mmCIF file of C-alpha atoms in Angstrom:
data_model
loop_
_atom_site.group_PDB
_atom_site.id
_atom_site.type_symbol
_atom_site.label_atom_id
_atom_site.label_comp_id
_atom_site.label_asym_id
_atom_site.label_seq_id
_atom_site.Cartn_x
_atom_site.Cartn_y
_atom_site.Cartn_z
ATOM 1 C CA MET A 1 0.030 -0.128 -0.032
ATOM 2 C CA SER A 2 1.359 3.345 -0.954
ATOM 3 C CA ARG A 3 2.117 5.997 1.626
ATOM 4 C CA GLN A 4 -0.526 8.342 0.033
ATOM 5 C CA LEU A 5 -3.095 5.716 0.453
ATOM 6 C CA THR A 6 -2.168 4.832 3.940
ATOM 7 C CA ARG A 7 -2.519 8.611 4.914
ATOM 8 C CA TRP A 8 -6.014 8.820 3.212
ATOM 9 C CA CYS A 9 -7.200 5.602 5.023
ATOM 10 C CA ALA A 10 -5.790 7.087 8.404
ATOM 11 C CA ALA A 11 -7.643 10.496 7.693
ATOM 12 C CA VAL A 12 -10.859 8.546 6.984
ATOM 13 C CA VAL A 13 -10.657 6.743 10.340
ATOM 14 C CA LEU A 14 -9.644 9.717 12.218
ATOM 15 C CA VAL A 15 -12.541 11.901 10.807
ATOM 16 C CA PHE A 16 -14.912 9.319 11.797
ATOM 17 C CA ALA A 17 -13.359 8.818 15.232
ATOM 18 C CA LEU A 18 -13.596 12.641 15.752
ATOM 19 C CA ALA A 19 -17.368 12.627 14.567
ATOM 20 C CA GLY A 20 -18.165 9.668 16.841
ATOM 21 C CA ALA A 21 -16.947 11.652 19.993
ATOM 22 C CA ALA A 22 -18.834 14.886 18.918
ATOM 23 C CA CYS A 23 -21.929 12.624 18.162
ATOM 24 C CA GLY A 24 -21.722 11.146 21.631
ATOM 25 C CA TRP A 25 -21.542 14.756 23.142
ATOM 26 C CA LEU A 26 -24.716 15.495 21.145
ATOM 27 C CA TRP A 27 -26.383 12.460 22.091
ATOM 28 C CA GLU A 28 -26.081 13.129 25.728
ATOM 29 C CA TRP A 29 -27.038 16.727 25.173
ATOM 30 C CA VAL A 30 -30.401 16.216 23.452
ATOM 31 C CA TRP A 31 -31.344 13.238 25.646
ATOM 32 C CA ASP A 32 -33.407 13.929 28.737
ATOM 33 C CA ALA A 33 -32.403 11.844 31.821
ATOM 34 C CA PRO A 34 -35.387 10.328 33.664
ATOM 35 C CA THR A 35 -35.721 10.780 37.330
ATOM 36 C CA GLY A 36 -36.618 7.934 39.617
ATOM 37 C CA VAL A 37 -37.191 7.018 43.302
ATOM 38 C CA VAL A 38 -35.596 4.414 45.519
ATOM 39 C CA VAL A 39 -37.712 1.767 46.595
ATOM 40 C CA LYS A 40 -36.260 -1.041 49.089
ATOM 41 C CA GLY A 41 -32.699 -0.581 47.346
ATOM 42 C CA ALA A 42 -33.926 -0.538 43.799
ATOM 43 C CA TRP A 43 -34.349 2.305 41.375
ATOM 44 C CA TYR A 44 -37.662 2.813 39.689
ATOM 45 C CA PRO A 45 -38.580 5.479 37.202
ATOM 46 C CA ASP A 46 -41.020 8.014 38.729
ATOM 47 C CA PRO A 47 -43.285 8.648 36.984
ATOM 48 C CA TRP A 48 -43.183 5.297 35.466
ATOM 49 C CA ASP A 49 -44.245 5.910 31.953
ATOM 50 C CA ALA A 50 -42.232 9.145 31.525
ATOM 51 C CA GLY A 51 -39.216 7.223 32.945
ATOM 52 C CA ASN A 52 -39.599 4.371 30.527
ATOM 53 C CA ARG A 53 -40.068 6.861 27.603
ATOM 54 C CA ALA A 54 -36.948 8.477 28.435
ATOM 55 C CA ALA A 55 -34.969 5.165 28.579
ATOM 56 C CA PHE A 56 -36.159 4.506 24.996
ATOM 57 C CA SER A 57 -35.374 7.905 23.734
ATOM 58 C CA GLY A 58 -31.822 7.194 24.436
ATOM 59 C CA THR A 59 -31.846 4.327 22.100
ATOM 60 C CA GLY A 60 -33.820 6.565 19.580
ATOM 61 C CA TRP A 61 -31.508 9.406 19.860
ATOM 62 C CA TYR A 62 -28.618 7.245 19.373
ATOM 63 C CA VAL A 63 -29.874 5.701 16.194
ATOM 64 C CA ALA A 64 -30.958 8.735 14.846
ATOM 65 C CA ILE A 65 -27.580 10.788 15.300
ATOM 66 C CA ALA A 66 -25.405 7.971 14.342
ATOM 67 C CA LEU A 67 -27.393 7.101 11.226
ATOM 68 C CA THR A 68 -27.313 10.711 10.000
ATOM 69 C CA ALA A 69 -23.791 11.249 10.950
ATOM 70 C CA GLY A 70 -22.903 7.933 9.073
ATOM 71 C CA LEU A 71 -24.783 8.966 6.083
ATOM 72 C CA LEU A 72 -23.026 12.345 5.921
ATOM 73 C CA LEU A 73 -19.475 11.003 6.536
ATOM 74 C CA GLY A 74 -19.983 8.059 4.051
ATOM 75 C CA LEU A 75 -21.152 10.529 1.378
ATOM 76 C CA GLY A 76 -18.187 12.631 1.878
ATOM 77 C CA ALA A 77 -15.641 9.772 1.905
ATOM 78 C CA GLY A 78 -17.419 8.182 -1.143
ATOM 79 C CA LEU A 79 -17.422 11.356 -3.190
ATOM 80 C CA ARG A 80 -13.635 11.968 -2.483
ATOM 81 C CA SER A 81 -12.589 8.332 -2.957
ATOM 82 C CA ARG A 82 -11.663 8.435 -6.708
ATOM 83 C CA GLY A 83 -9.333 5.546 -7.630
ATOM 84 C CA ARG A 84 -9.058 4.175 -4.045
ATOM 85 C CA GLU A 85 -12.660 2.658 -3.569
ATOM 86 C CA LEU A 86 -11.633 -0.468 -1.863
ATOM 87 C CA ALA A 87 -9.411 1.246 0.517
ATOM 88 C CA THR A 88 -12.057 3.542 1.378
ATOM 89 C CA LEU A 89 -14.571 0.929 1.833
ATOM 90 C CA ALA A 90 -12.160 -0.676 4.522
ATOM 91 C CA ALA A 91 -11.239 2.587 6.153
ATOM 92 C CA VAL A 92 -15.131 3.399 6.461
ATOM 93 C CA LEU A 93 -15.814 0.130 7.917
ATOM 94 C CA VAL A 94 -13.161 0.430 10.514
ATOM 95 C CA GLY A 95 -13.905 4.211 11.221
ATOM 96 C CA SER A 96 -17.762 3.869 11.357
ATOM 97 C CA ALA A 97 -17.255 0.875 13.793
ATOM 98 C CA LEU A 98 -14.883 3.130 15.837
ATOM 99 C CA ALA A 99 -17.389 6.084 15.764
ATOM 100 C CA GLY A 100 -20.079 4.149 17.022
ATOM 101 C CA ALA A 101 -18.060 2.927 19.888
ATOM 102 C CA LEU A 102 -16.873 6.432 20.681
ATOM 103 C CA MET A 103 -20.360 7.829 20.556
ATOM 104 C CA TYR A 104 -21.663 5.242 22.924
ATOM 105 C CA ALA A 105 -18.619 5.576 25.336
ATOM 106 C CA VAL A 106 -18.595 9.631 25.483
ATOM 107 C CA GLY A 107 -22.361 9.821 25.820
ATOM 108 C CA VAL A 108 -22.480 7.286 28.503
ATOM 109 C CA TRP A 109 -19.382 8.931 30.401
ATOM 110 C CA LEU A 110 -21.103 12.348 30.163
ATOM 111 C CA ALA A 111 -24.422 11.156 31.350
ATOM 112 C CA PRO A 112 -25.600 10.342 34.973
ATOM 113 C CA ALA A 113 -23.967 7.209 36.172
ATOM 114 C CA ASP A 114 -26.280 3.974 36.705
ATOM 115 C CA PRO A 115 -28.702 4.298 39.523
ATOM 116 C CA GLU A 116 -29.205 0.794 40.340
ATOM 117 C CA PRO A 117 -25.885 0.253 42.258
ATOM 118 C CA MET A 118 -26.343 3.709 44.060
ATOM 119 C CA ALA A 119 -29.901 2.684 44.921
ATOM 120 C CA ALA A 120 -28.739 -0.033 47.095
ATOM 121 C CA GLY A 121 -27.428 2.042 49.999
ATOM 122 C CA LEU A 122 -29.905 4.615 49.914
ATOM 123 C CA ALA A 123 -33.273 5.016 51.992
ATOM 124 C CA ASP A 124 -36.617 4.614 50.234
ATOM 125 C CA GLY A 125 -37.879 7.805 48.525
ATOM 126 C CA GLN A 126 -34.549 9.121 47.583
ATOM 127 C CA ARG A 127 -34.732 10.713 43.927
ATOM 128 C CA LEU A 128 -31.991 9.674 41.400
ATOM 129 C CA ARG A 129 -31.644 10.652 37.811
ATOM 130 C CA GLY A 130 -31.350 7.673 35.196
ATOM 131 C CA SER A 131 -28.539 6.641 33.172
ATOM 132 C CA LEU A 132 -28.188 6.776 29.395
ATOM 133 C CA SER A 133 -28.055 3.430 27.390
ATOM 134 C CA VAL A 134 -28.963 1.837 24.279
ATOM 135 C CA SER A 135 -31.079 -1.262 24.056
ATOM 136 C CA GLY A 136 -30.876 -3.818 21.404
ATOM 137 C CA ALA A 137 -27.520 -4.886 19.781
ATOM 138 C CA THR A 138 -28.553 -3.992 16.227
ATOM 139 C CA SER A 139 -28.851 -0.236 17.399
ATOM 140 C CA TYR A 140 -24.858 -0.193 17.620
ATOM 141 C CA ALA A 141 -24.669 -0.882 13.780
ATOM 142 C CA ALA A 142 -26.537 2.418 13.080
ATOM 143 C CA PHE A 143 -23.192 4.243 12.280
ATOM 144 C CA THR A 144 -21.819 1.548 9.957
ATOM 145 C CA VAL A 145 -24.976 1.218 8.175
ATOM 146 C CA GLY A 146 -25.434 4.823 7.668
ATOM 147 C CA ALA A 147 -21.788 5.053 6.382
ATOM 148 C CA LEU A 148 -22.123 2.277 4.041
ATOM 149 C CA LEU A 149 -25.283 3.209 2.467
ATOM 150 C CA PRO A 150 -24.005 6.087 0.457
ATOM 151 C CA LEU A 151 -20.823 4.185 -0.384
ATOM 152 C CA ALA A 152 -22.938 1.453 -2.046
ATOM 153 C CA VAL A 153 -25.075 3.840 -3.879
ATOM 154 C CA LEU A 154 -22.107 5.656 -5.132
ATOM 155 C CA TYR A 155 -20.228 2.802 -6.061
ATOM 156 C CA LEU A 156 -22.920 0.979 -7.726
ATOM 157 C CA THR A 157 -24.518 3.836 -9.643
ATOM 158 C CA VAL A 158 -21.711 6.408 -10.540
ATOM 159 C CA THR A 159 -19.570 4.951 -13.457
ATOM 160 C CA ARG A 160 -15.978 6.186 -13.248
ATOM 161 C CA ARG A 161 -14.351 4.272 -15.687
ATOM 162 C CA PRO A 162 -12.490 6.139 -18.487
ATOM 163 C CA ALA A 163 -14.351 6.217 -21.804
ATOM 164 C CA GLU A 164 -13.005 3.598 -24.392
ATOM 165 C CA PRO A 165 -11.056 4.763 -27.208
ATOM 166 C CA ARG A 166 -13.199 4.980 -30.277
ATOM 167 C CA THR A 167 -12.120 2.644 -33.178
ATOM 168 C CA ALA A 168 -12.067 3.941 -36.608
ATOM 169 C CA GLU A 169 -14.575 2.236 -38.890
ATOM 170 C CA PRO A 170 -13.085 0.467 -41.762
ATOM 171 C CA THR A 171 -13.211 2.511 -44.918
ATOM 172 C CA ARG A 172 -15.074 0.984 -48.035
ATOM 173 C CA ARG A 173 -13.719 1.117 -51.450
#
């Protein structure tokens, strides 16, 4: 692999990683933490319905933000990948997986801690904020799916092959 191609792949992965960290901050910022109450050493959302909606919104916001960022970054990488499509595909796969992991890590790190362990030592009636989480393993694929979709569309629909040279027609006598 050439030095220029290596730099290109590293730049793609780096841009995805930085975007993933920024998306983690955005994810935590738009999410509303549910409040809850301690009952017999366990934490329960209070009110119940609002707490469960907030838990679901954590997953929903993660998917929405990751999918949108993946689409934009994948489109950008695909449009600039002239002549290095396979390397770009590999870099986008690695970068988008890293971005999704960083988004989750940054978002959870910025959000309130898990209230369950804290509830064990507290008296009944104490109020705690809920934690940010994602439910369902497929949600974690949102960044990668979003990034690969524009690559697939670009690579399958936009022809970048040079035009074939025209051959002269035989002359008739």
